[in-house]
Coordinates of C-alpha atoms in Angstrom, one line a residue:
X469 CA 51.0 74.3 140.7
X470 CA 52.3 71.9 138.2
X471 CA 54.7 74.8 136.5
X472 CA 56.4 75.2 140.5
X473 CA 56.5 71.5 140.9
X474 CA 58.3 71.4 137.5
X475 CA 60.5 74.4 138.4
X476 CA 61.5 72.5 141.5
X477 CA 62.4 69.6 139.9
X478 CA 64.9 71.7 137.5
X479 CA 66.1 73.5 140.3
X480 CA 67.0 70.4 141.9
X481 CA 68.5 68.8 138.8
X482 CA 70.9 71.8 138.9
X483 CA 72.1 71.3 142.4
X484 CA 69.5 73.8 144.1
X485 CA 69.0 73.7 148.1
X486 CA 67.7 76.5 148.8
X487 CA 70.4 78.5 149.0
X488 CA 70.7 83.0 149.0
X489 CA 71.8 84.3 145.3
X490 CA 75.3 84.9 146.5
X491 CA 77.9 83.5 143.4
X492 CA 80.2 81.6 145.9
X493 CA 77.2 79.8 147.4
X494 CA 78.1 76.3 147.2
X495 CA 75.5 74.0 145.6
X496 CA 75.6 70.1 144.7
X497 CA 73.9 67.6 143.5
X498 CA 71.4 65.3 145.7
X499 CA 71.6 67.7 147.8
X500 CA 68.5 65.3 149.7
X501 CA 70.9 63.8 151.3
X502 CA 71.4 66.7 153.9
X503 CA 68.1 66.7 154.6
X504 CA 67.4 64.9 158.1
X505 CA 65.8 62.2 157.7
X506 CA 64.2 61.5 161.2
X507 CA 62.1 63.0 163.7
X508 CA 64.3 63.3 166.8
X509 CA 67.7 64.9 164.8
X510 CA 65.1 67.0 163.1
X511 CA 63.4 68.1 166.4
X512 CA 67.0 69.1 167.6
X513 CA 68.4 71.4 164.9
X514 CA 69.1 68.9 162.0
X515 CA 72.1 67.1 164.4
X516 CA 73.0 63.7 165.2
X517 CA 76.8 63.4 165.1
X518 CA 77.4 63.2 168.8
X519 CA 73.9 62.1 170.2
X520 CA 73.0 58.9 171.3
X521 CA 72.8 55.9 169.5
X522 CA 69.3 55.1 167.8
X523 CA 68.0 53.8 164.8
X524 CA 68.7 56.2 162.6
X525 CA 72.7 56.5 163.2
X526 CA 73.5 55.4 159.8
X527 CA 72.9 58.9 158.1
X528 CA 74.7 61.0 161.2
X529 CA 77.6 58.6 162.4
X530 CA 77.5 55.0 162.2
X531 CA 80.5 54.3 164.2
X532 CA 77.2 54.8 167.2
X533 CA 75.8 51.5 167.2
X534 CA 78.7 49.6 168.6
X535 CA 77.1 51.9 171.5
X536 CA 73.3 50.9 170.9
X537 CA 71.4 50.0 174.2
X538 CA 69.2 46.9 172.1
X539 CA 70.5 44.5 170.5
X540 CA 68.1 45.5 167.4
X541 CA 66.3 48.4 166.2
X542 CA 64.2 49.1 163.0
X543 CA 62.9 52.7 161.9
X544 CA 60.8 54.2 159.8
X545 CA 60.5 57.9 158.8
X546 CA 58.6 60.7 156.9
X547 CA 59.0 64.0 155.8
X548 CA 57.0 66.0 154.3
X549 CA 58.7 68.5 151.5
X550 CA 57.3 72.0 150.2
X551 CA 53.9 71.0 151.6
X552 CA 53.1 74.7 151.3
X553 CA 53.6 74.4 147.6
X554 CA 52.6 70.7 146.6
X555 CA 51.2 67.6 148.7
X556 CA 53.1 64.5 146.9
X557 CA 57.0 65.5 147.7
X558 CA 58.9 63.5 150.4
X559 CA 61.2 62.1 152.1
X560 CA 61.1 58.2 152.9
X561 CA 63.4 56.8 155.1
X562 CA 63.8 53.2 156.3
X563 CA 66.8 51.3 158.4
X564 CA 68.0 48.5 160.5
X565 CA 70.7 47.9 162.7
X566 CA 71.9 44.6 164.3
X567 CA 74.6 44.1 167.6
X568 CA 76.8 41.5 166.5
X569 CA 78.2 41.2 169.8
X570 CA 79.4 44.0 172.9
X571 CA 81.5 45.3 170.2
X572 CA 80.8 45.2 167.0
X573 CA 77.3 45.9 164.8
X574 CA 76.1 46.4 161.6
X575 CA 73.4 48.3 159.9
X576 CA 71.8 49.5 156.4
X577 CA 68.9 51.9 155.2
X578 CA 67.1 52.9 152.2
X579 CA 66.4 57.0 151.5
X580 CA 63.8 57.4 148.9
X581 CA 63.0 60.9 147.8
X582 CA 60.0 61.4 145.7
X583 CA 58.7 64.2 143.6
X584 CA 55.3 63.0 142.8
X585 CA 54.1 63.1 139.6
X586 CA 55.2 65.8 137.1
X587 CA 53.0 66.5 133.5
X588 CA 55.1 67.1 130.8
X589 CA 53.9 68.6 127.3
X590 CA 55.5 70.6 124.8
X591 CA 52.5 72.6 123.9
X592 CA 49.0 72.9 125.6
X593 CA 47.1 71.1 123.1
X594 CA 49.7 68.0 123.5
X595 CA 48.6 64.7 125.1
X596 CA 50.7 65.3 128.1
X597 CA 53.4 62.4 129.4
X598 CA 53.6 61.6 133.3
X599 CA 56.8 61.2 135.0
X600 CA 57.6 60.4 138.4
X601 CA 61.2 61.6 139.1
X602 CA 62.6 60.6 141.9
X603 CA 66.3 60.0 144.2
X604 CA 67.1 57.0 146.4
X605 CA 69.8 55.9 148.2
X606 CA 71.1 52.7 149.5
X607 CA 73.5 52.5 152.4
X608 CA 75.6 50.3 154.5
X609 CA 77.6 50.4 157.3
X610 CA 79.3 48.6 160.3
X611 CA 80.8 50.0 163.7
X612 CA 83.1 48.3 165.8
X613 CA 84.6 49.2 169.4
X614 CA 88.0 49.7 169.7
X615 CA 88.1 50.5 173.0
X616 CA 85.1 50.6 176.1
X617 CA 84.6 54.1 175.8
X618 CA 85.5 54.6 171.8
X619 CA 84.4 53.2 168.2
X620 CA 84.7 54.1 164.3
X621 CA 82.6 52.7 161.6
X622 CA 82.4 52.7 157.9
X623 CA 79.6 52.8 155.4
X624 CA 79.1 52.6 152.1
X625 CA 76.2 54.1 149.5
X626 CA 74.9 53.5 146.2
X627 CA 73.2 56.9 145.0
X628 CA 70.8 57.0 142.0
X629 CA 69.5 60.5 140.7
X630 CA 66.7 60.1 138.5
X631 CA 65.7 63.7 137.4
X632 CA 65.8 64.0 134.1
X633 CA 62.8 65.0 131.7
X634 CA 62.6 62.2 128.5
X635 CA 61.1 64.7 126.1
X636 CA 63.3 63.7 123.5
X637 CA 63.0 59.6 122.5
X638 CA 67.1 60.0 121.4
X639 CA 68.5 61.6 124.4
X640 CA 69.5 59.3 127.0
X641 CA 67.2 59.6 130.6
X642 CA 68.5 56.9 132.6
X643 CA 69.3 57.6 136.4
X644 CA 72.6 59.4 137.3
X645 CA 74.3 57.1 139.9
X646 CA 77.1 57.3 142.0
X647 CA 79.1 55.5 145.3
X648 CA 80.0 57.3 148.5
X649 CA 81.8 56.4 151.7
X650 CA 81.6 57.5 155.3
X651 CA 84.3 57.1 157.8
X652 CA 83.2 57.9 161.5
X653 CA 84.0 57.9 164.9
X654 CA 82.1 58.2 168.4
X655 CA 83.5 58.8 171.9
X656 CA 81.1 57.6 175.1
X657 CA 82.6 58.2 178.3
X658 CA 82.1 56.1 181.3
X659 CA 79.1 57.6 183.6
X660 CA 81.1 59.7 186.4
X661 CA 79.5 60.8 189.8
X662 CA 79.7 65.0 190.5
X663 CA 78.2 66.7 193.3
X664 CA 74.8 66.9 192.5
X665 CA 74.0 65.0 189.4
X666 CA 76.2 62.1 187.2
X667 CA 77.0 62.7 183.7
X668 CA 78.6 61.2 180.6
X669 CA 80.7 63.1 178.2
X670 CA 79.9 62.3 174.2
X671 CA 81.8 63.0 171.2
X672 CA 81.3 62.1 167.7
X673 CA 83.1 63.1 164.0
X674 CA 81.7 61.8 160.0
X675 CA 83.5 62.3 157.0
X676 CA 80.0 61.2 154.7
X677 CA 79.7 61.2 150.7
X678 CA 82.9 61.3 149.5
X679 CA 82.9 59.9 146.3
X680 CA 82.7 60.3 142.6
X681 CA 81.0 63.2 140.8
X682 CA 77.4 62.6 139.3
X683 CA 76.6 63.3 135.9
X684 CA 72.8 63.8 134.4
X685 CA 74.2 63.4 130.7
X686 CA 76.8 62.7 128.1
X687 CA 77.8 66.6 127.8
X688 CA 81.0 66.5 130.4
X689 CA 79.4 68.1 133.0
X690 CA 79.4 66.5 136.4
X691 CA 78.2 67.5 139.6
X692 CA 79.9 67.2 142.8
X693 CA 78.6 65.1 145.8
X694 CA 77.4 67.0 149.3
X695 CA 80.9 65.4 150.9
X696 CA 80.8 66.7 154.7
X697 CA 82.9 67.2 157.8
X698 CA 80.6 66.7 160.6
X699 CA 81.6 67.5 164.4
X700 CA 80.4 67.8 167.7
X701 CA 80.4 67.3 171.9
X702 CA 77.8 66.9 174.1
X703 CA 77.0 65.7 177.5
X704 CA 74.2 64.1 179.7
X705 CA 73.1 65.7 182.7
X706 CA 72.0 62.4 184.8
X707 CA 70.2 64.2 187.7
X708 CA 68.6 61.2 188.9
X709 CA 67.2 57.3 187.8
X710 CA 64.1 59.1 186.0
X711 CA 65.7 62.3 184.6
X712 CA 68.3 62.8 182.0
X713 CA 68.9 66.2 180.0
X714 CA 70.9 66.1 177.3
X715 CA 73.0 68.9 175.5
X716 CA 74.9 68.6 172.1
X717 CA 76.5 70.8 169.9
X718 CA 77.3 70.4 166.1
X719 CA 79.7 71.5 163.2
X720 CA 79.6 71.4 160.0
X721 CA 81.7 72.0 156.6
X722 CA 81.2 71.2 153.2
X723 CA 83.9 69.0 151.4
X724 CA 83.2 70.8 148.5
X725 CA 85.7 73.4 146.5
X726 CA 84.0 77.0 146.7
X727 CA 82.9 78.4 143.1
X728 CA 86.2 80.8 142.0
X729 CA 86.6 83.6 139.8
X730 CA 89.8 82.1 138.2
X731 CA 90.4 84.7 135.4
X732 CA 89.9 87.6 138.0
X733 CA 87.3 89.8 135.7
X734 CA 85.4 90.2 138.7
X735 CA 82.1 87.4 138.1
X736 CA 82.0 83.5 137.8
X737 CA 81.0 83.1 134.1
X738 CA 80.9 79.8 132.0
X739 CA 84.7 79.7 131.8
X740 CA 85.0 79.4 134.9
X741 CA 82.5 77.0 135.8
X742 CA 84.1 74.5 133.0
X743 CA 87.6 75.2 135.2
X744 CA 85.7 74.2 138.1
X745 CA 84.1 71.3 136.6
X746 CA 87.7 70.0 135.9
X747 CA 88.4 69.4 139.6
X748 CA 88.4 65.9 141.0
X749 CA 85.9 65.3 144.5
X750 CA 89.3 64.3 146.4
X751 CA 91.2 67.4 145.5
X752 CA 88.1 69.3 145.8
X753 CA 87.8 68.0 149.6
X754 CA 91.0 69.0 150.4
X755 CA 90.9 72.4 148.6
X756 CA 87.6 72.9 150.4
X757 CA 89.3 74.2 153.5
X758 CA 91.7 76.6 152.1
X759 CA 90.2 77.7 148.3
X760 CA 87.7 80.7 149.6
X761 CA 88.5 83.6 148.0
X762 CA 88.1 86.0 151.0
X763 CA 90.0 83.5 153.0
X764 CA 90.5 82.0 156.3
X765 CA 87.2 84.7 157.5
X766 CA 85.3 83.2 154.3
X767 CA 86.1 79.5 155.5
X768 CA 84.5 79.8 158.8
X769 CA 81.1 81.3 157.3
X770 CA 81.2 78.3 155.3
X771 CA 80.4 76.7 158.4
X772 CA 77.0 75.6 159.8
X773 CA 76.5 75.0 163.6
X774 CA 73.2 73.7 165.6
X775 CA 73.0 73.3 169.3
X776 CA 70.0 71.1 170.6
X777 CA 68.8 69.9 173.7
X778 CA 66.8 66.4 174.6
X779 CA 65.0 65.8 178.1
X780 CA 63.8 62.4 179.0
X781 CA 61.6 61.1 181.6
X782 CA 62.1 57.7 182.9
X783 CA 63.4 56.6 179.4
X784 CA 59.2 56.9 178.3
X785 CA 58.5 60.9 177.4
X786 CA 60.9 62.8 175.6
X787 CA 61.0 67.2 174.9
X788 CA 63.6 68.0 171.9
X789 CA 64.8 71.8 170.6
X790 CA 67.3 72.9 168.8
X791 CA 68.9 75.4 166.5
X792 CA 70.7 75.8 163.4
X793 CA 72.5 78.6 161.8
X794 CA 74.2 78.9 158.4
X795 CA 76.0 82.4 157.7
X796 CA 73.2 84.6 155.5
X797 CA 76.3 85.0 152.5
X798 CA 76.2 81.2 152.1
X799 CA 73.2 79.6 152.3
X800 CA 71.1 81.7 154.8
X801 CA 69.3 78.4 156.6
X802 CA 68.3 79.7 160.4
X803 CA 65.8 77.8 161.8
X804 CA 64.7 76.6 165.4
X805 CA 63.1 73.3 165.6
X806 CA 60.9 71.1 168.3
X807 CA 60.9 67.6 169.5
X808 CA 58.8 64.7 171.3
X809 CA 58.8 61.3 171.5
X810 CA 56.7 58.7 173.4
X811 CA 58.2 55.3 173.9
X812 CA 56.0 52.2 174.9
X813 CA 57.6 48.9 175.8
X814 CA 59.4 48.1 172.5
X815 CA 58.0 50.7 170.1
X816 CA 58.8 54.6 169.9
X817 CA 57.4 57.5 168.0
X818 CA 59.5 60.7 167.7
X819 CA 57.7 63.7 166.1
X820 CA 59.2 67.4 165.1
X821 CA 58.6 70.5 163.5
X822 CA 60.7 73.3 162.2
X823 CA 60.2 77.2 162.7
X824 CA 62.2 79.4 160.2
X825 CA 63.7 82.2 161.5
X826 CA 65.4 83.5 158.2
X827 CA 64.8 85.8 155.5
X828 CA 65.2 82.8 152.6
X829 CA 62.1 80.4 153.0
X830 CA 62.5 77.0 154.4
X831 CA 61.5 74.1 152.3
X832 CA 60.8 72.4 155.4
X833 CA 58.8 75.0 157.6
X834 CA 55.7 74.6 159.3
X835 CA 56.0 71.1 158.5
X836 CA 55.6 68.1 160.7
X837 CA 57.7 65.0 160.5
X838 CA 57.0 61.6 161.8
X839 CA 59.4 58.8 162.2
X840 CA 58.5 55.2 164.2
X841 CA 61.0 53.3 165.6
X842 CA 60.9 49.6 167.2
X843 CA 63.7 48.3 169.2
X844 CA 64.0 44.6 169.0
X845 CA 66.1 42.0 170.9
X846 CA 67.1 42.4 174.7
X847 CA 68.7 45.8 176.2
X848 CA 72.2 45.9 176.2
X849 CA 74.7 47.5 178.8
X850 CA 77.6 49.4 177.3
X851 CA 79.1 50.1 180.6

């Protein structure tokens, strides 16, 4: 066990997320900041763009909470990682969010992902040294209306990476850190009367983690962020005061250049990945959309969509699914996922779990993930 937890752990260091053996996969580093971090995004698909506004909008779109219905909320989340493999790897994840006024809010979270504890030796008869390697990240944000029915918001992280193995006293260990910033946008229409039900139209966009590139050491090579172009629509079916069914849709696209055969002798070698390191994250964004060798048909497999659903009963009992596919030549993630959450007075708990349907093991299947939220402060109307 200790030999797959420290194979993980390299894997990781290296920008690993799972992902089929194909050579134009595209692969990051800390890459646990695509992993979702709450229960009810989890329970529908891994999506949170274009939902509703909860706690936990700061890693989907914070430009939500100028649309929060409390005037406070704090959460707390768990998720379990490769429990099939090892019992101490997870994913913390803590924030807070405050209505400044009708308009305007502000909000910030800490992500803390842990690797347990890792026994290093360098033969078996060596006193072994413990490490506990670990990646956090702290984040800030703040949302602001610009009109009744739309809002952006920006954010701001500080990322720290601390992977690497001291096994040698003169090579330099210390955390790999970085900055990212997110610039989002949320659309909420007014409630409008149809035949038979009302209904409210949503609409959401996040440009997330664009910033510099990460490096583990003092060798030149650095690692590029997970930027992303996140999308999606949705709308709430109101059928009455007690019953609300909700259904969302979600895009997404890496911001990250795809790995290139520059000198055309027909496989990526070490040439050119030292090419590739050479380009910036901001030309790499914008390269992103047009740089895959196949072309425009290779661009759109390099995007992932999820659609989810979210029923609620008088605003107390919620039922969650979802979906999410990612083409089989890029990453090969397929997975459906369910949802529930039980909400009494102030206090919410929001549970999931995730049902692989792909041919490339999920980290995350047949796992269960908790999150607790507690909404503080008066309820608001956004109307």
């Amino acid at each position: 066990m200790m030999m797959k937890k420290i194979l993980f752990v390299a894997l990781l260091i290296s920008g690993y997320t799972g992902k089929a053996q194909e050579n134009r996969s595209i692969t990051t580093a800390v890459p646990f900041l695509n992993i979702a971090a709450d229960a009810r995004a989890a329970g529908m698909g891994d999506m949170g763009v274009a939902t509703s506004a909860d706690a936990y909008s700061l890693q989907w779109n914070a430009a939500k909470f100028a649309f929060a219905e409390q005037k406070m909320g704090f959460g707390i989340s768990y998720t379990p990682y490769l429990e099939n493999i090892v019992t101490d790897v997870a994913l913390l994840n803590a924030s807070f969010y405050n209505k400044l006024d009708d308009r305007s809010a502000f909000a910030f979270g800490l992500r803390y992902f842990g690797l347990g504890e890792v026994e290093l030796r360098q033969t078996i008869d060596e006193e072994g040294t413990t490490v506990k390697p670990n990646e956090f990240v702290l984040e800030g944000a703040y949302s602001l209306k610009l009109s009744t029915q739309f809002s952006m918001g920006i954010g701001g992280r500080f990322i720290s990476s601390n992977l690497k193995f001291p096994l040698d006293p003169s090579v330099d260990s210390k955390a790999a850190t970085a900055f990212a910033v997110d610039i989002s946008g949320f659309y909420r229409s007014p409630e409008i009367a149809y035949d038979k039900f009302d209904g409210r139209w949503r609409a959401g966009f996040n440009i997330s983690n664009l910033g510099s590139k990460i490096a583990y050491d003092n060798n030149g090579q650095e690692n590029f962020l997970p930027g992303n172009l996140k999308f999606g629509a949705g709308f709430d079916f109101i059928l009455d005061q007690d019953n609300v069914l909700s259904l969302t849709t979600e895009f997404n696209k890496l911001l990250v250049p795809t790995p290139q055969d520059f000198n055309e002798d027909g496989q990526i070698d070490s040439q050119d990945n030292e090419r590739y390191q050479q380009i910036s994250f901001l030309e790499g964004a914008f390269n992103s959309f047009t740089d895959a060798p196949d072309g425009f048909g290779e661009e759109i497999k390099e995007v992932t969509w999820a659609l989810g659903a979210e029923y609620s009963f008088q605003n107390a009992f919620m039922l969650r699914t979802g979906y999410f596919n990612e083409n089989e030549l890029k990453g090969a993630r397929k997975f459906f996922s369910l949802g529930a959450g039980f909400k009494f007075k102030a206090t919410q708990v929001d549970l999931s779990y995730l049902f692989s349907t792909s041919k490339i093991k999920n980290p995350l299947e047949n796992t269960l993930r908790f999150s607790l939220t507690f909404n503080l402060g008066e309820e608001l109307l956004n109307d």
